[in-house]
PDB file of C-alpha atoms in Angstrom:
ATOM      1  CA  UNK A 150     148.158  54.219 112.517  1.00 54.00           C
ATOM      2  CA  UNK A 151     150.152  57.372 113.167  1.00 51.00           C
ATOM      3  CA  UNK A 152     153.296  55.262 113.660  1.00 52.00           C
ATOM      4  CA  UNK A 153     152.614  53.384 110.426  1.00 57.00           C
ATOM      5  CA  UNK A 154     152.059  56.565 108.442  1.00 55.00           C
ATOM      6  CA  UNK A 155     155.206  58.145 109.901  1.00 52.00           C
ATOM      7  CA  UNK A 156     157.292  54.993 109.422  1.00 60.00           C
ATOM      8  CA  UNK A 157     157.775  54.467 113.143  1.00 57.00           C
ATOM      9  CA  UNK A 158     156.611  50.879 113.653  1.00 66.00           C
ATOM     10  CA  UNK A 159     159.267  48.876 115.484  1.00 61.00           C
ATOM     11  CA  UNK A 160     159.811  46.148 112.911  1.00 65.00           C
ATOM     12  CA  UNK A 161     162.718  43.723 113.017  1.00 63.00           C
ATOM     13  CA  UNK A 162     164.734  45.861 110.588  1.00 60.00           C
ATOM     14  CA  UNK A 163     164.042  48.941 112.736  1.00 60.00           C
ATOM     15  CA  UNK A 164     165.287  47.048 115.816  1.00 60.00           C
ATOM     16  CA  UNK A 165     168.444  46.010 113.945  1.00 61.00           C
ATOM     17  CA  UNK A 166     169.215  49.670 113.188  1.00 61.00           C
ATOM     18  CA  UNK A 167     169.104  50.344 116.935  1.00 58.00           C
ATOM     19  CA  UNK A 168     171.619  47.514 117.530  1.00 62.00           C
ATOM     20  CA  UNK A 169     169.145  45.048 118.975  1.00 60.00           C
ATOM     21  CA  UNK A 170     170.257  41.573 118.100  1.00 57.00           C
ATOM     22  CA  UNK A 171     167.409  40.062 116.162  1.00 67.00           C
ATOM     23  CA  UNK A 172     166.707  38.213 112.971  1.00 75.00           C
ATOM     24  CA  UNK A 173     165.208  40.475 110.326  1.00 82.00           C
ATOM     25  CA  UNK A 174     163.116  37.926 108.423  1.00 89.00           C
ATOM     26  CA  UNK A 175     159.364  38.659 108.319  1.00 91.00           C
ATOM     27  CA  UNK A 176     157.455  37.034 111.168  1.00 90.00           C
ATOM     28  CA  UNK A 177     154.369  36.482 109.008  1.00 94.00           C
ATOM     29  CA  UNK A 178     155.663  34.993 105.755  1.00 94.00           C
ATOM     30  CA  UNK A 179     159.212  34.029 106.763  1.00 93.00           C
ATOM     31  CA  UNK A 180     160.559  35.261 103.412  1.00 92.00           C
ATOM     32  CA  UNK A 181     161.259  38.994 103.208  1.00 90.00           C
ATOM     33  CA  UNK A 182     163.121  41.472 105.361  1.00 88.00           C
ATOM     34  CA  UNK A 183     160.630  42.767 107.926  1.00 86.00           C
ATOM     35  CA  UNK A 184     160.380  46.495 107.392  1.00 86.00           C
ATOM     36  CA  UNK A 185     157.160  48.525 107.295  1.00 85.00           C
ATOM     37  CA  UNK A 186     156.747  48.335 103.519  1.00 87.00           C
ATOM     38  CA  UNK A 187     157.240  44.594 103.476  1.00 91.00           C
ATOM     39  CA  UNK A 188     154.956  43.930 106.435  1.00 90.00           C
ATOM     40  CA  UNK A 189     152.017  45.967 105.089  1.00 88.00           C
ATOM     41  CA  UNK A 190     152.519  45.936 101.294  1.00 90.00           C
ATOM     42  CA  UNK A 191     154.825  43.116 100.098  1.00 92.00           C
ATOM     43  CA  UNK A 192     154.336  40.282 102.598  1.00 94.00           C
ATOM     44  CA  UNK A 193     152.471  37.388 100.966  1.00 95.00           C
ATOM     45  CA  UNK A 194     150.298  36.929 104.063  1.00 95.00           C
ATOM     46  CA  UNK A 195     149.312  40.620 104.171  1.00 92.00           C
ATOM     47  CA  UNK A 196     148.713  40.659 100.420  1.00 92.00           C
ATOM     48  CA  UNK A 197     146.381  37.680 100.675  1.00 92.00           C
ATOM     49  CA  UNK A 198     144.355  39.307 103.456  1.00 91.00           C
ATOM     50  CA  UNK A 199     144.160  42.649 101.612  1.00 88.00           C
ATOM     51  CA  UNK A 200     143.258  40.925  98.350  1.00 88.00           C
ATOM     52  CA  UNK A 201     140.315  39.106  99.973  1.00 86.00           C
ATOM     53  CA  UNK A 202     138.884  42.318 101.406  1.00 82.00           C
ATOM     54  CA  UNK A 203     139.638  44.250  98.218  1.00 78.00           C
ATOM     55  CA  UNK A 204     137.578  41.759  96.235  1.00 78.00           C
ATOM     56  CA  UNK A 205     134.817  41.944  98.815  1.00 75.00           C
ATOM     57  CA  UNK A 206     134.345  45.708  98.450  1.00 71.00           C
ATOM     58  CA  UNK A 207     135.552  45.983  94.854  1.00 72.00           C
ATOM     59  CA  UNK A 208     138.869  47.820  94.799  1.00 72.00           C
ATOM     60  CA  UNK A 209     142.432  47.026  93.782  1.00 72.00           C
ATOM     61  CA  UNK A 210     144.975  46.143  96.457  1.00 77.00           C
ATOM     62  CA  UNK A 211     148.040  46.013  94.247  1.00 82.00           C
ATOM     63  CA  UNK A 212     149.934  48.829  95.995  1.00 83.00           C
ATOM     64  CA  UNK A 213     153.627  49.660  95.583  1.00 87.00           C
ATOM     65  CA  UNK A 214     153.895  51.797  98.718  1.00 86.00           C
ATOM     66  CA  UNK A 215     152.038  52.708 101.889  1.00 81.00           C
ATOM     67  CA  UNK A 216     151.486  56.224 100.529  1.00 84.00           C
ATOM     68  CA  UNK A 217     149.864  54.762  97.406  1.00 87.00           C
ATOM     69  CA  UNK A 218     147.640  52.577  99.584  1.00 83.00           C
ATOM     70  CA  UNK A 219     146.398  55.580 101.645  1.00 81.00           C
ATOM     71  CA  UNK A 220     145.915  57.624  98.481  1.00 85.00           C
ATOM     72  CA  UNK A 221     143.864  54.904  96.761  1.00 82.00           C
ATOM     73  CA  UNK A 222     141.651  54.448  99.814  1.00 80.00           C
ATOM     74  CA  UNK A 223     141.099  58.228 100.034  1.00 81.00           C
ATOM     75  CA  UNK A 224     140.121  58.425  96.360  1.00 82.00           C
ATOM     76  CA  UNK A 225     137.743  55.461  96.690  1.00 78.00           C
ATOM     77  CA  UNK A 226     136.240  56.880  99.876  1.00 78.00           C
ATOM     78  CA  UNK A 227     135.580  60.274  98.246  1.00 82.00           C
ATOM     79  CA  UNK A 228     133.992  58.528  95.276  1.00 83.00           C
ATOM     80  CA  UNK A 229     131.442  56.798  97.511  1.00 80.00           C
ATOM     81  CA  UNK A 230     131.018  59.588 100.082  1.00 77.00           C
ATOM     82  CA  UNK A 231     128.597  58.889 102.918  1.00 74.00           C
ATOM     83  CA  UNK A 232     127.253  55.668 101.431  1.00 77.00           C
ATOM     84  CA  UNK A 233     127.730  52.412 103.347  1.00 73.00           C
ATOM     85  CA  UNK A 234     130.531  51.502 100.934  1.00 73.00           C
ATOM     86  CA  UNK A 235     132.213  54.858 101.611  1.00 77.00           C
ATOM     87  CA  UNK A 236     132.057  54.227 105.350  1.00 73.00           C
ATOM     88  CA  UNK A 237     133.509  50.749 104.894  1.00 74.00           C
ATOM     89  CA  UNK A 238     136.372  52.233 102.872  1.00 76.00           C
ATOM     90  CA  UNK A 239     136.968  54.853 105.552  1.00 78.00           C
ATOM     91  CA  UNK A 240     137.646  52.214 108.210  1.00 81.00           C
ATOM     92  CA  UNK A 241     138.931  49.221 106.246  1.00 83.00           C
ATOM     93  CA  UNK A 242     142.575  50.255 105.653  1.00 84.00           C
ATOM     94  CA  UNK A 243     143.001  50.970 109.353  1.00 85.00           C
ATOM     95  CA  UNK A 244     141.446  47.635 110.332  1.00 88.00           C
ATOM     96  CA  UNK A 245     143.655  45.802 107.805  1.00 89.00           C
ATOM     97  CA  UNK A 246     146.907  47.427 108.941  1.00 88.00           C
ATOM     98  CA  UNK A 247     146.125  47.153 112.652  1.00 88.00           C
ATOM     99  CA  UNK A 248     145.134  43.490 112.308  1.00 92.00           C
ATOM    100  CA  UNK A 249     148.297  42.600 110.385  1.00 93.00           C
ATOM    101  CA  UNK A 250     150.398  44.391 113.020  1.00 88.00           C
ATOM    102  CA  UNK A 251     148.594  42.646 115.901  1.00 91.00           C
ATOM    103  CA  UNK A 252     149.005  39.237 114.243  1.00 93.00           C
ATOM    104  CA  UNK A 253     152.704  39.957 113.729  1.00 90.00           C
ATOM    105  CA  UNK A 254     153.066  40.886 117.402  1.00 89.00           C
ATOM    106  CA  UNK A 255     151.241  37.727 118.511  1.00 93.00           C
ATOM    107  CA  UNK A 256     153.620  35.720 116.347  1.00 91.00           C
ATOM    108  CA  UNK A 257     156.735  37.472 117.700  1.00 88.00           C
ATOM    109  CA  UNK A 258     155.812  37.768 121.373  1.00 87.00           C
ATOM    110  CA  UNK A 259     153.464  34.829 121.945  1.00 92.00           C
ATOM    111  CA  UNK A 260     154.862  32.379 119.426  1.00 92.00           C
ATOM    112  CA  UNK A 261     151.514  31.862 117.697  1.00 92.00           C
ATOM    113  CA  UNK A 262     151.304  30.408 114.199  1.00 93.00           C
ATOM    114  CA  UNK A 263     150.164  32.675 111.394  1.00 92.00           C
ATOM    115  CA  UNK A 264     146.929  31.881 109.588  1.00 91.00           C
ATOM    116  CA  UNK A 265     145.408  34.192 106.991  1.00 91.00           C
ATOM    117  CA  UNK A 266     141.945  33.223 108.281  1.00 90.00           C
ATOM    118  CA  UNK A 267     142.834  34.494 111.777  1.00 89.00           C
ATOM    119  CA  UNK A 268     143.902  37.848 110.383  1.00 90.00           C
ATOM    120  CA  UNK A 269     140.738  38.051 108.261  1.00 89.00           C
ATOM    121  CA  UNK A 270     138.575  37.320 111.322  1.00 90.00           C
ATOM    122  CA  UNK A 271     140.470  39.953 113.272  1.00 89.00           C
ATOM    123  CA  UNK A 272     139.862  42.490 110.471  1.00 89.00           C
ATOM    124  CA  UNK A 273     136.135  41.677 110.379  1.00 87.00           C
ATOM    125  CA  UNK A 274     135.765  41.858 114.144  1.00 88.00           C
ATOM    126  CA  UNK A 275     137.660  45.132 114.414  1.00 86.00           C
ATOM    127  CA  UNK A 276     135.861  46.623 111.415  1.00 82.00           C
ATOM    128  CA  UNK A 277     132.434  45.727 112.858  1.00 84.00           C
ATOM    129  CA  UNK A 278     133.413  47.160 116.235  1.00 83.00           C
ATOM    130  CA  UNK A 279     134.643  50.416 114.693  1.00 79.00           C
ATOM    131  CA  UNK A 280     131.616  50.707 112.361  1.00 77.00           C
ATOM    132  CA  UNK A 281     129.343  50.263 115.360  1.00 77.00           C
ATOM    133  CA  UNK A 282     131.203  53.082 117.123  1.00 72.00           C
ATOM    134  CA  UNK A 283     130.967  55.266 114.010  1.00 65.00           C
ATOM    135  CA  UNK A 284     127.225  54.620 113.787  1.00 61.00           C
ATOM    136  CA  UNK A 285     126.760  55.530 117.467  1.00 65.00           C
ATOM    137  CA  UNK A 286     128.764  58.737 117.007  1.00 57.00           C
ATOM    138  CA  UNK A 287     126.673  59.649 113.943  1.00 54.00           C
ATOM    139  CA  UNK A 288     123.443  58.976 115.844  1.00 50.00           C
ATOM    140  CA  UNK A 289     124.600  61.095 118.800  1.00 49.00           C
ATOM    141  CA  UNK A 290     125.482  64.000 116.480  1.00 44.00           C
ATOM    142  CA  UNK A 291     122.049  63.800 114.810  1.00 44.00           C
ATOM    143  CA  UNK A 292     120.291  63.766 118.208  1.00 47.00           C
ATOM    144  CA  UNK A 293     122.242  66.827 119.414  1.00 43.00           C
ATOM    145  CA  UNK A 294     121.263  68.917 116.375  1.00 44.00           C
TER     146      UNK A 294
END
């Protein structure tokens, strides 16, 4: 996530800037130029995945930039605090971005086909795993005090 936030993901456009010979079309949708903004914000595949989860927890996913996405999630998370919804919103953007990136890498390096359902399942699985870890950490902190 640090690489995403600091615009350091090695997308196809990033590779082109470093003189690696590669096509720069998005691996997920096959339409846009694959840079960080496109991959996370503008790509039709990513937008569809984000939209489904946005509807599920009740927030807008119509972002114009990665900074706006982080800001909106922070505002929503503060609004719901320590409630279950707040905890979901704390982890969800990370699970969404990581899952999109992993699916993109599978497509590029393993030649897999892209299915929105696969990304959604990956998000759910990762989110559940991270929530479970968060719950265990919270329980351990309570037991220590």
